[in-house]
JSON list of C-alpha atoms in Angstrom, two decimals:
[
{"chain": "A", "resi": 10, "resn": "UNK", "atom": "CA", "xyz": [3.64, 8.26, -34.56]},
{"chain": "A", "resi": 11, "resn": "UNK", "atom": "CA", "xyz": [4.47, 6.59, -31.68]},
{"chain": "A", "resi": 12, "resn": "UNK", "atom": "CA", "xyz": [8.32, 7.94, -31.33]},
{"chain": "A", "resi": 13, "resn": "UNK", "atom": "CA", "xyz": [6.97, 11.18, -31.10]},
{"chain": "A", "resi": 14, "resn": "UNK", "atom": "CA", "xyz": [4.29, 10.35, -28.47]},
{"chain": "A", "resi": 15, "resn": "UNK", "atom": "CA", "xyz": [7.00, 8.65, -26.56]},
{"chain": "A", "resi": 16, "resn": "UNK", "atom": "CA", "xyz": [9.24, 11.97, -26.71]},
{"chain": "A", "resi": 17, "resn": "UNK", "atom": "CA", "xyz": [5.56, 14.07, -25.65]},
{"chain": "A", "resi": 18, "resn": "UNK", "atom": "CA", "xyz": [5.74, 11.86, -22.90]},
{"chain": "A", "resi": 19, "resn": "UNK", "atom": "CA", "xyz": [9.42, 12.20, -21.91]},
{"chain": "A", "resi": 20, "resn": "UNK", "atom": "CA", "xyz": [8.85, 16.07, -21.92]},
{"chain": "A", "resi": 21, "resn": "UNK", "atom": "CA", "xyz": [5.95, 15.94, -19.96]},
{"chain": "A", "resi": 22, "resn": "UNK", "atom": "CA", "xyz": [7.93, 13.91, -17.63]},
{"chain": "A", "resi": 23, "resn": "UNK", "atom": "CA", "xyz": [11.19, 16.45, -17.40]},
{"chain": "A", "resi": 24, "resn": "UNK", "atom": "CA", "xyz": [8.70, 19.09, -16.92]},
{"chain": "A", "resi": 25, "resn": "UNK", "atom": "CA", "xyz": [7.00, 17.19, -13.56]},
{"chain": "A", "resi": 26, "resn": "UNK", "atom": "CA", "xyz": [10.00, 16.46, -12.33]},
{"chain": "A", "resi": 27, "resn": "UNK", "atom": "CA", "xyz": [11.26, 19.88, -12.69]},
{"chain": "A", "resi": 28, "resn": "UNK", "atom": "CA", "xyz": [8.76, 20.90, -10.93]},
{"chain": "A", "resi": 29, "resn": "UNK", "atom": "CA", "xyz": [8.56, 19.05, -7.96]},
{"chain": "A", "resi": 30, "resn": "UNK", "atom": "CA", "xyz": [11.87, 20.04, -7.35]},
{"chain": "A", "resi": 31, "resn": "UNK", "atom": "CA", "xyz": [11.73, 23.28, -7.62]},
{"chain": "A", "resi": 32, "resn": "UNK", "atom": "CA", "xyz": [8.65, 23.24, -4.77]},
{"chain": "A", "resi": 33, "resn": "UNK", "atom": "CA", "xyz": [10.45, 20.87, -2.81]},
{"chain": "A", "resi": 34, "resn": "UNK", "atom": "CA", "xyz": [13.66, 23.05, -2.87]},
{"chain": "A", "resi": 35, "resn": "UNK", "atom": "CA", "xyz": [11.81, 26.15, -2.55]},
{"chain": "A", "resi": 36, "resn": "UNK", "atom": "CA", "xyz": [8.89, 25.30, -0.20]},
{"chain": "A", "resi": 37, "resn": "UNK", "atom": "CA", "xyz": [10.48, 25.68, 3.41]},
{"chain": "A", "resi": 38, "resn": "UNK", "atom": "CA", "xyz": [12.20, 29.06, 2.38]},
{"chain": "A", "resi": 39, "resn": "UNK", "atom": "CA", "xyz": [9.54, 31.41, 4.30]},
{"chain": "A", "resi": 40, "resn": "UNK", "atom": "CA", "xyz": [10.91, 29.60, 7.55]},
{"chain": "A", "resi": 41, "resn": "UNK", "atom": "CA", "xyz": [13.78, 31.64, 7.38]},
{"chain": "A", "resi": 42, "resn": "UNK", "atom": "CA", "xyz": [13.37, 35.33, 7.73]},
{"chain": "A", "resi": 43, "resn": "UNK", "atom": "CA", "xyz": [15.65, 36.14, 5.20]},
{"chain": "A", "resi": 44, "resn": "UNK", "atom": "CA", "xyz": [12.56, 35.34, 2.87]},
{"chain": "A", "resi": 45, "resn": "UNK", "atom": "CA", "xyz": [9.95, 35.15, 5.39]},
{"chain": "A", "resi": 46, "resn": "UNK", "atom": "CA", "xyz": [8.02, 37.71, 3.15]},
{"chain": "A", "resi": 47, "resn": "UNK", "atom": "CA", "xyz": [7.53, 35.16, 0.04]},
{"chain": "A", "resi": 48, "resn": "UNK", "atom": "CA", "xyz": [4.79, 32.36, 0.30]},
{"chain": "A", "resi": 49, "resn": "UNK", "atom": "CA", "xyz": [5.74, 28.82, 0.57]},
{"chain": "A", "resi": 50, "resn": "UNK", "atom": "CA", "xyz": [4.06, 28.42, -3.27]},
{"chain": "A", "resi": 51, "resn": "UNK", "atom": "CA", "xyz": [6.03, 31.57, -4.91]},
{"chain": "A", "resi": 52, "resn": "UNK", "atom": "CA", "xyz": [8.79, 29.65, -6.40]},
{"chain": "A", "resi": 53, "resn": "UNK", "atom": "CA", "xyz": [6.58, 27.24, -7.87]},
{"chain": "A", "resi": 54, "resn": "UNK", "atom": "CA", "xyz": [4.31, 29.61, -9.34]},
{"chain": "A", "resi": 55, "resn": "UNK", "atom": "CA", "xyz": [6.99, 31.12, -10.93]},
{"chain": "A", "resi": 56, "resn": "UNK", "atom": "CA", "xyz": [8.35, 28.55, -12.89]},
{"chain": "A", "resi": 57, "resn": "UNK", "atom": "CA", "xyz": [4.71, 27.37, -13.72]},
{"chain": "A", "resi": 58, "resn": "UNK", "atom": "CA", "xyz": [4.24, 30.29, -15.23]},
{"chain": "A", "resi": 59, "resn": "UNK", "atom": "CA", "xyz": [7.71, 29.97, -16.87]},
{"chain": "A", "resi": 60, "resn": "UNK", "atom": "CA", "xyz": [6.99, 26.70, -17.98]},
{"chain": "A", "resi": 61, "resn": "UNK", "atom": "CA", "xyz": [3.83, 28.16, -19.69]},
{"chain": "A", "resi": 62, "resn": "UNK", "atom": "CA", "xyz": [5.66, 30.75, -21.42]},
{"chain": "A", "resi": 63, "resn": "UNK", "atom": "CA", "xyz": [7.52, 28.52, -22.96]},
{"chain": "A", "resi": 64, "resn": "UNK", "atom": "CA", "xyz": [5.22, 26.13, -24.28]},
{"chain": "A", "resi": 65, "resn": "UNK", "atom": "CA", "xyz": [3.49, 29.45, -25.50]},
{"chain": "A", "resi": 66, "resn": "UNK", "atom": "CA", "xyz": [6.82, 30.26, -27.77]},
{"chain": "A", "resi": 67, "resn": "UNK", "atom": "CA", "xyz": [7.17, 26.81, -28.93]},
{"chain": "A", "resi": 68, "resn": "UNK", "atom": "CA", "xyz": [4.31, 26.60, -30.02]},
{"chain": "A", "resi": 69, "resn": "UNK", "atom": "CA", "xyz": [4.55, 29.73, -32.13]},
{"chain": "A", "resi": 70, "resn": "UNK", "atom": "CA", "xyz": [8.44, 28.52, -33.26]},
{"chain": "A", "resi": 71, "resn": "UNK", "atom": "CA", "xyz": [6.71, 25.62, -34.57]},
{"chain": "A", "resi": 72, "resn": "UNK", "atom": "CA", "xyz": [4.50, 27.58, -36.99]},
{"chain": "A", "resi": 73, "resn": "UNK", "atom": "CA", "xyz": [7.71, 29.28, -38.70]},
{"chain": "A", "resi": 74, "resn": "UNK", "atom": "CA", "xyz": [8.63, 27.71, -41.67]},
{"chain": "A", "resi": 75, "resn": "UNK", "atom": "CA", "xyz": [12.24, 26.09, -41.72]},
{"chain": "A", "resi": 76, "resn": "UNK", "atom": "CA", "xyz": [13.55, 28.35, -44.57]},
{"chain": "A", "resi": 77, "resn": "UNK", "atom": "CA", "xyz": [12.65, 31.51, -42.35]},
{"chain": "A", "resi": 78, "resn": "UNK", "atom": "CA", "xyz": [14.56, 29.87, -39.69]},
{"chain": "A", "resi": 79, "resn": "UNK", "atom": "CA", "xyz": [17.64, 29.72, -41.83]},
{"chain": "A", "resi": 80, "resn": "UNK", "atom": "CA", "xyz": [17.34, 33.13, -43.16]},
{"chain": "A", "resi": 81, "resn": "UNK", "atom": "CA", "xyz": [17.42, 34.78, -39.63]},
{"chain": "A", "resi": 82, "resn": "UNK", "atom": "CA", "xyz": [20.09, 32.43, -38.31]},
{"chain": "A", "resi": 83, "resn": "UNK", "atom": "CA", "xyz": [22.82, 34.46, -38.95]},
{"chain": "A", "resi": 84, "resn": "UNK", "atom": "CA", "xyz": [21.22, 37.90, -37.54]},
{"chain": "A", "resi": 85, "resn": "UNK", "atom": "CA", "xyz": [19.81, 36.41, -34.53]},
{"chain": "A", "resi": 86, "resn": "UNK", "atom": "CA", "xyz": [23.37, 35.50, -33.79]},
{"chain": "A", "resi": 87, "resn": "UNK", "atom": "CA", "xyz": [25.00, 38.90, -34.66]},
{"chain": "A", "resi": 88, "resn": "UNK", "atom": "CA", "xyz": [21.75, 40.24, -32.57]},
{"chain": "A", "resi": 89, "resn": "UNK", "atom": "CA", "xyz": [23.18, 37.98, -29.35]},
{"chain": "A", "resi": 90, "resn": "UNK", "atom": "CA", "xyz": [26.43, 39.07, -29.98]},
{"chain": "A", "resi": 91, "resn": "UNK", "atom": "CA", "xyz": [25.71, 42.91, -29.57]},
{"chain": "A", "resi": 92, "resn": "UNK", "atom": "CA", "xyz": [23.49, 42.04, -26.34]},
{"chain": "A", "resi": 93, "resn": "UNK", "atom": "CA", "xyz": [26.26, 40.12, -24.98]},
{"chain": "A", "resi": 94, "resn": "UNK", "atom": "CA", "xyz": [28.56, 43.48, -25.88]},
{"chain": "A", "resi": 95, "resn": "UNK", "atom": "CA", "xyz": [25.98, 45.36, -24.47]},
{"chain": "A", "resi": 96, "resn": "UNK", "atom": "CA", "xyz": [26.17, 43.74, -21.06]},
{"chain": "A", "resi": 97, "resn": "UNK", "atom": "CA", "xyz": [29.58, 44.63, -20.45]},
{"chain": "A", "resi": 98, "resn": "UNK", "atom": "CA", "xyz": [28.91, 48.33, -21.02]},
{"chain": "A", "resi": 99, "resn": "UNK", "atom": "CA", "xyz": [28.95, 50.26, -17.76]},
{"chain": "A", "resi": 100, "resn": "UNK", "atom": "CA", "xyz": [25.42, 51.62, -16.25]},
{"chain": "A", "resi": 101, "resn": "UNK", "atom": "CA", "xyz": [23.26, 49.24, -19.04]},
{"chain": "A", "resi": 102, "resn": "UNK", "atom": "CA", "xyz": [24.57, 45.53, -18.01]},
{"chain": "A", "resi": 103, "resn": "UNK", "atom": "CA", "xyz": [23.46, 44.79, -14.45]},
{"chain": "A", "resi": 104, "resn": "UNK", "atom": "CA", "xyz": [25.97, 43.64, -12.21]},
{"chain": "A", "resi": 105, "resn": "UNK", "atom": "CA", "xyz": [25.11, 40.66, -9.38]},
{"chain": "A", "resi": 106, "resn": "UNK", "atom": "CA", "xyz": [28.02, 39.32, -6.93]},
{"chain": "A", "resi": 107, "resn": "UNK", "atom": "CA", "xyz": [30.33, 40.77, -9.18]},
{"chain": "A", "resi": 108, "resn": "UNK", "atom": "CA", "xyz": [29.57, 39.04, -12.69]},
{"chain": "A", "resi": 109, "resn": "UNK", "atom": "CA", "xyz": [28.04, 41.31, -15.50]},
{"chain": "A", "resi": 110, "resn": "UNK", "atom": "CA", "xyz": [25.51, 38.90, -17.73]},
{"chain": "A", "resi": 111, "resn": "UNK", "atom": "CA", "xyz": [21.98, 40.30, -17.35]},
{"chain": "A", "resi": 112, "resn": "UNK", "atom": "CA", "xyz": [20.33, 43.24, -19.17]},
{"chain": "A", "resi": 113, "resn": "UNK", "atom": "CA", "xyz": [17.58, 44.99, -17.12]},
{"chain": "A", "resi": 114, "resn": "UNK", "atom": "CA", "xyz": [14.25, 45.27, -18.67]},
{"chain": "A", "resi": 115, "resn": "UNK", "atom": "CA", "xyz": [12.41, 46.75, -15.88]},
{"chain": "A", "resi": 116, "resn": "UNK", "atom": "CA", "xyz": [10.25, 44.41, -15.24]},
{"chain": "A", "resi": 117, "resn": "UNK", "atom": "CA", "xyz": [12.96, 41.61, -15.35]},
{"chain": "A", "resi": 118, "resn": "UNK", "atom": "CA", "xyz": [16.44, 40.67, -15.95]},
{"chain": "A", "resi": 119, "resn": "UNK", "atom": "CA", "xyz": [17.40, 39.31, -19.51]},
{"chain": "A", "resi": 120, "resn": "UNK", "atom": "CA", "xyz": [20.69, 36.98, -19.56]},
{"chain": "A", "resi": 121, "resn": "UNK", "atom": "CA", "xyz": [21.85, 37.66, -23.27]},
{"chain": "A", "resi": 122, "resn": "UNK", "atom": "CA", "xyz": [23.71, 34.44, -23.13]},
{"chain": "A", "resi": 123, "resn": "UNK", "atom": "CA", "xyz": [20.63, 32.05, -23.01]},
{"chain": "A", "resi": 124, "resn": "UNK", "atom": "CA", "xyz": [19.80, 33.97, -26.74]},
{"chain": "A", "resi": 125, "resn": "UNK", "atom": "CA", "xyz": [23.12, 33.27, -27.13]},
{"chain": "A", "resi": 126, "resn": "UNK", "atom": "CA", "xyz": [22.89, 29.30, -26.82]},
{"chain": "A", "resi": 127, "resn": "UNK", "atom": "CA", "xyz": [20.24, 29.86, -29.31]},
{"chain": "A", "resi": 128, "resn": "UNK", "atom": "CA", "xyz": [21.72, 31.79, -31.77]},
{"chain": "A", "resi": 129, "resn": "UNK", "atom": "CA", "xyz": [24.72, 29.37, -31.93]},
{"chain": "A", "resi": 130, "resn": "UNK", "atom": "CA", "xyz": [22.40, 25.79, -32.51]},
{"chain": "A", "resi": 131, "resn": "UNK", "atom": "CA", "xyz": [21.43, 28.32, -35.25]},
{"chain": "A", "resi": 132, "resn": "UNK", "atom": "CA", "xyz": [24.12, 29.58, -36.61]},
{"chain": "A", "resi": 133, "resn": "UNK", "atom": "CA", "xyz": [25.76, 26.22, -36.46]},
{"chain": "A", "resi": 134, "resn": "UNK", "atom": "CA", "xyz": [22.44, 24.51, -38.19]},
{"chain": "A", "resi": 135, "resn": "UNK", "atom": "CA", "xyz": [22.50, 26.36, -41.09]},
{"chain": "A", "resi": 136, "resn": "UNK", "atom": "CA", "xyz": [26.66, 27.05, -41.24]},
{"chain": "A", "resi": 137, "resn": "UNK", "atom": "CA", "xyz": [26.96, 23.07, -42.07]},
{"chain": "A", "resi": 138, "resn": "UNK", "atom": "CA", "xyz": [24.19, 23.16, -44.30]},
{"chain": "A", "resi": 139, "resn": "UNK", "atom": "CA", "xyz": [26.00, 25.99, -46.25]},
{"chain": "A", "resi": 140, "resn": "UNK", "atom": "CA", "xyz": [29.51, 24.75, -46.16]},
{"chain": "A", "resi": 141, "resn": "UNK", "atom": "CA", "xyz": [28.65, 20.67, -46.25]},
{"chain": "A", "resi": 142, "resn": "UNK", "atom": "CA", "xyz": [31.11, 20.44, -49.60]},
{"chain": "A", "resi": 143, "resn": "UNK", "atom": "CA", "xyz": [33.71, 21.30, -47.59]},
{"chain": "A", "resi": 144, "resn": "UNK", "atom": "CA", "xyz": [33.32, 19.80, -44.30]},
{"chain": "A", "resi": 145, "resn": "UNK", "atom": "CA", "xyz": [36.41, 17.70, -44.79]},
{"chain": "A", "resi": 146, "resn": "UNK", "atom": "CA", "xyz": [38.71, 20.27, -44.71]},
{"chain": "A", "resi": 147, "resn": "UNK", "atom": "CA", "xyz": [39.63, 21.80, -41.39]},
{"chain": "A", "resi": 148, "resn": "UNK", "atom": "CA", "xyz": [40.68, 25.63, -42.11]},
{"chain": "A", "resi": 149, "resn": "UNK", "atom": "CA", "xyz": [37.39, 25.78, -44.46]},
{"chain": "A", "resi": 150, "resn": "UNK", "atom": "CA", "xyz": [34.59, 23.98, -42.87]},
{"chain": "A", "resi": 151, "resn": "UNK", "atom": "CA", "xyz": [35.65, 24.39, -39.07]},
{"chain": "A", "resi": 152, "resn": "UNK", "atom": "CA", "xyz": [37.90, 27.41, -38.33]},
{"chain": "A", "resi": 153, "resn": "UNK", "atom": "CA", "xyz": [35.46, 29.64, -39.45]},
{"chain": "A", "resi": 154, "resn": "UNK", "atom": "CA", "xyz": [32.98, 28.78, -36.95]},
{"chain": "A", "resi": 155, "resn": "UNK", "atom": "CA", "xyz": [35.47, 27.87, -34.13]},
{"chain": "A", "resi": 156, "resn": "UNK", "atom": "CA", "xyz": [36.28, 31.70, -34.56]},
{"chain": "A", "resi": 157, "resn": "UNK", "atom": "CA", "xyz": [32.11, 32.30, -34.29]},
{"chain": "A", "resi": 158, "resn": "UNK", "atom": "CA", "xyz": [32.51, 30.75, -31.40]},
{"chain": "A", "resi": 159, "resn": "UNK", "atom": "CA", "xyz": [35.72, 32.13, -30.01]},
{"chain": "A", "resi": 160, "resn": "UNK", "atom": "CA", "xyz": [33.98, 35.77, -29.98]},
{"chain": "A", "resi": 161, "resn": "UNK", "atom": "CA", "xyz": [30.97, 34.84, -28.31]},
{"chain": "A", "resi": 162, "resn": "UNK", "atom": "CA", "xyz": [32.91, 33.00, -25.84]},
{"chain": "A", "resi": 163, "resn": "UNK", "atom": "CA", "xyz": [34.83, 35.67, -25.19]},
{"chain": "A", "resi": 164, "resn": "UNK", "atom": "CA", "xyz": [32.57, 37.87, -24.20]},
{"chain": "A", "resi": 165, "resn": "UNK", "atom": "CA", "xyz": [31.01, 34.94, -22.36]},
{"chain": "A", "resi": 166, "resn": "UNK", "atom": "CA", "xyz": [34.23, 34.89, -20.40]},
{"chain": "A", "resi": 167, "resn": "UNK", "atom": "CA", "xyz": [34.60, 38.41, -20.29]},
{"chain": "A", "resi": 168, "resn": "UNK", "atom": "CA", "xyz": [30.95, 38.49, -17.54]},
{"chain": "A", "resi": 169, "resn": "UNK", "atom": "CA", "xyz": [32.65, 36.40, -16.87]},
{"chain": "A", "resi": 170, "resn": "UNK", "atom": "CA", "xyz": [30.26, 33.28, -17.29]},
{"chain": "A", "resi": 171, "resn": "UNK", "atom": "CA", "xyz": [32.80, 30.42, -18.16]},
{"chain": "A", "resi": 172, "resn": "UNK", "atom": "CA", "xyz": [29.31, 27.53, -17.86]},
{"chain": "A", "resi": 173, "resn": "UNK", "atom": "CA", "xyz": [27.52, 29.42, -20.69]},
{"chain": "A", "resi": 174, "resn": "UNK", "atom": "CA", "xyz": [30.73, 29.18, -22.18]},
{"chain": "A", "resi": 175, "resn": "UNK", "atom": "CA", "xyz": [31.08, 25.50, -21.96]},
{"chain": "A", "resi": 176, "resn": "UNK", "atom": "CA", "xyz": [27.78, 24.95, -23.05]},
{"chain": "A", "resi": 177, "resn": "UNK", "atom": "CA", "xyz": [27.69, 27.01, -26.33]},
{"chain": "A", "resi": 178, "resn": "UNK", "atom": "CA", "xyz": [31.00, 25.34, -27.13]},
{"chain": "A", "resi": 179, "resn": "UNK", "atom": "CA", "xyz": [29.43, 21.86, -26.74]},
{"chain": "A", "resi": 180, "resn": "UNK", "atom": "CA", "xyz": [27.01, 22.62, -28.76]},
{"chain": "A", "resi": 181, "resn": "UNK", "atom": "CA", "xyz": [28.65, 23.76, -31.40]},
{"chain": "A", "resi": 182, "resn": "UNK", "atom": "CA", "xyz": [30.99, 21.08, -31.44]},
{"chain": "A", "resi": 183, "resn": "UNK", "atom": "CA", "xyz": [27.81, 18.60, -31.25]},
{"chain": "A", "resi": 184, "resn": "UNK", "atom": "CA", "xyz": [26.27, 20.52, -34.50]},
{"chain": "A", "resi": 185, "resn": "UNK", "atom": "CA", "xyz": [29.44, 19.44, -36.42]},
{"chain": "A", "resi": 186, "resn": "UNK", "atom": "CA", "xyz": [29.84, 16.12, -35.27]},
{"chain": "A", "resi": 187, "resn": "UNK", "atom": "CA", "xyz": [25.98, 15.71, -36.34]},
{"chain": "A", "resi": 188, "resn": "UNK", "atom": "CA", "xyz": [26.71, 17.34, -39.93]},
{"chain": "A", "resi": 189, "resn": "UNK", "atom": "CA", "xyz": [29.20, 14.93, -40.54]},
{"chain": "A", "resi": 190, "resn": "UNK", "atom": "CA", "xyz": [32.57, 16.41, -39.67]},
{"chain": "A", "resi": 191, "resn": "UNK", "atom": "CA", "xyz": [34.68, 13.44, -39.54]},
{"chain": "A", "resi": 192, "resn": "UNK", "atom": "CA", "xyz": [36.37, 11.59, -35.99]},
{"chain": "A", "resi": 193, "resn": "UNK", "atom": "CA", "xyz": [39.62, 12.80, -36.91]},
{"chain": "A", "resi": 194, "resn": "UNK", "atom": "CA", "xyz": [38.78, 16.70, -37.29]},
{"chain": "A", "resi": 195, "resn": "UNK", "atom": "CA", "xyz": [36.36, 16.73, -34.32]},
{"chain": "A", "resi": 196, "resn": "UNK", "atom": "CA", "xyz": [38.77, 15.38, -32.00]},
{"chain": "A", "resi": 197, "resn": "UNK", "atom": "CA", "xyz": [41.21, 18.37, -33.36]},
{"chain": "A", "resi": 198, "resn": "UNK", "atom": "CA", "xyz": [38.31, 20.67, -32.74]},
{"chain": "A", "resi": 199, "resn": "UNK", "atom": "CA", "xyz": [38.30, 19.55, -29.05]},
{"chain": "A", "resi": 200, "resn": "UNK", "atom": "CA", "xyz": [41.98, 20.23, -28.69]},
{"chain": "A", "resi": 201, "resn": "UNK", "atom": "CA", "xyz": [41.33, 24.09, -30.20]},
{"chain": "A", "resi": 202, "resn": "UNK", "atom": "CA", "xyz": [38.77, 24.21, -27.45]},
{"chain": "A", "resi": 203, "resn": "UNK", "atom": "CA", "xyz": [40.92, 22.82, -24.74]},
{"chain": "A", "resi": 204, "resn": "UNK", "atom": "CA", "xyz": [43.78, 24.97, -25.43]}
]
């Protein structure tokens, strides 16, 4: 139809845009010797090839029914939440300038806390599926996944990584707002969160 060519389009766009920045940002690096080692293109090629990846995966996401999706929700979460405990454990989570958030897989670095974004759009998905009867009340609909959210963010915080952090509790917040969690409770949920 033609919203979805439109959104094609807009993703195609993002994409571009992305990268020409990241060549434009990255193309004058060799001039310093710091990185005069790398080629002017290395950057770039390296998020093409990202970029590739991950059209690869989505792809293949888009093949898996919706109901498997919903089944694994909860144990791809509990799956993030040992690799983010994981991290913090001395000689297996890699440290850089002092923050602990990647796992080394020899021939990269994994940052448990992007699975983590994941797992919470998820977890949150198919939690207000599951619990829409009682999305009304507060202590039954949201404190049980505020306090999903409170353990992965503090082990987010404990990298410490307080963006990630940020950005898993937006979404979650989002997710209920979008399953119909009234004005009145989501603004309470956002003073949970600021306190």
């Amino acid at each position: 139809s033609g919203d979805d060519q439109v959104l094609i389009w807009l993703v195609v766009a993002i994409l571009s845009w992305g990268m020409v920045m990241v060549y434009s940002a990255s193309i004058a690096m060799p001039d310093n010797p710091r990185f005069g080692k790398i080629a002017h293109y290395y950057f770039f090629q390296r998020h093409l090839l990202s970029v590739g990846v991950g059209f690869v995966v989505a792809v293949l996401a888009f093949q898996i029914p919706m109901k498997v999706w919903e089944r694994c929700a909860p144990w791809i979460f509990i799956g993030s939440i040992v690799m983010l405990i994981a991290v913090l454990v001395p000689h297996v989570g890699t440290v850089v300038n002092g923050a602990r958030r990647w796992l080394s897989l020899g021939i990269m670095n994994f940052q448990p806390s992007e699975l983590g974004k994941l797992a919470v759009i998820m977890y949150a998905a198919d939690y207000m599926v599951r619990r829409m009867e009682v999305k009304e009340r507060f202590f039954r609909a949201v404190l049980p996944m505020g306090a999903a959210v409170a353990v992965v963010g503090g082990l987010l915080l404990a990298e410490p990584d307080m963006g990630a952090f940020m950005v898993i509790a937006v979404i979650a917040m989002g997710i209920l707002f979008l399953g119909g969690v009234n004005a009145r409770m989501f603004f309470m949920i956002a003073l949970v969160l600021v306190a």
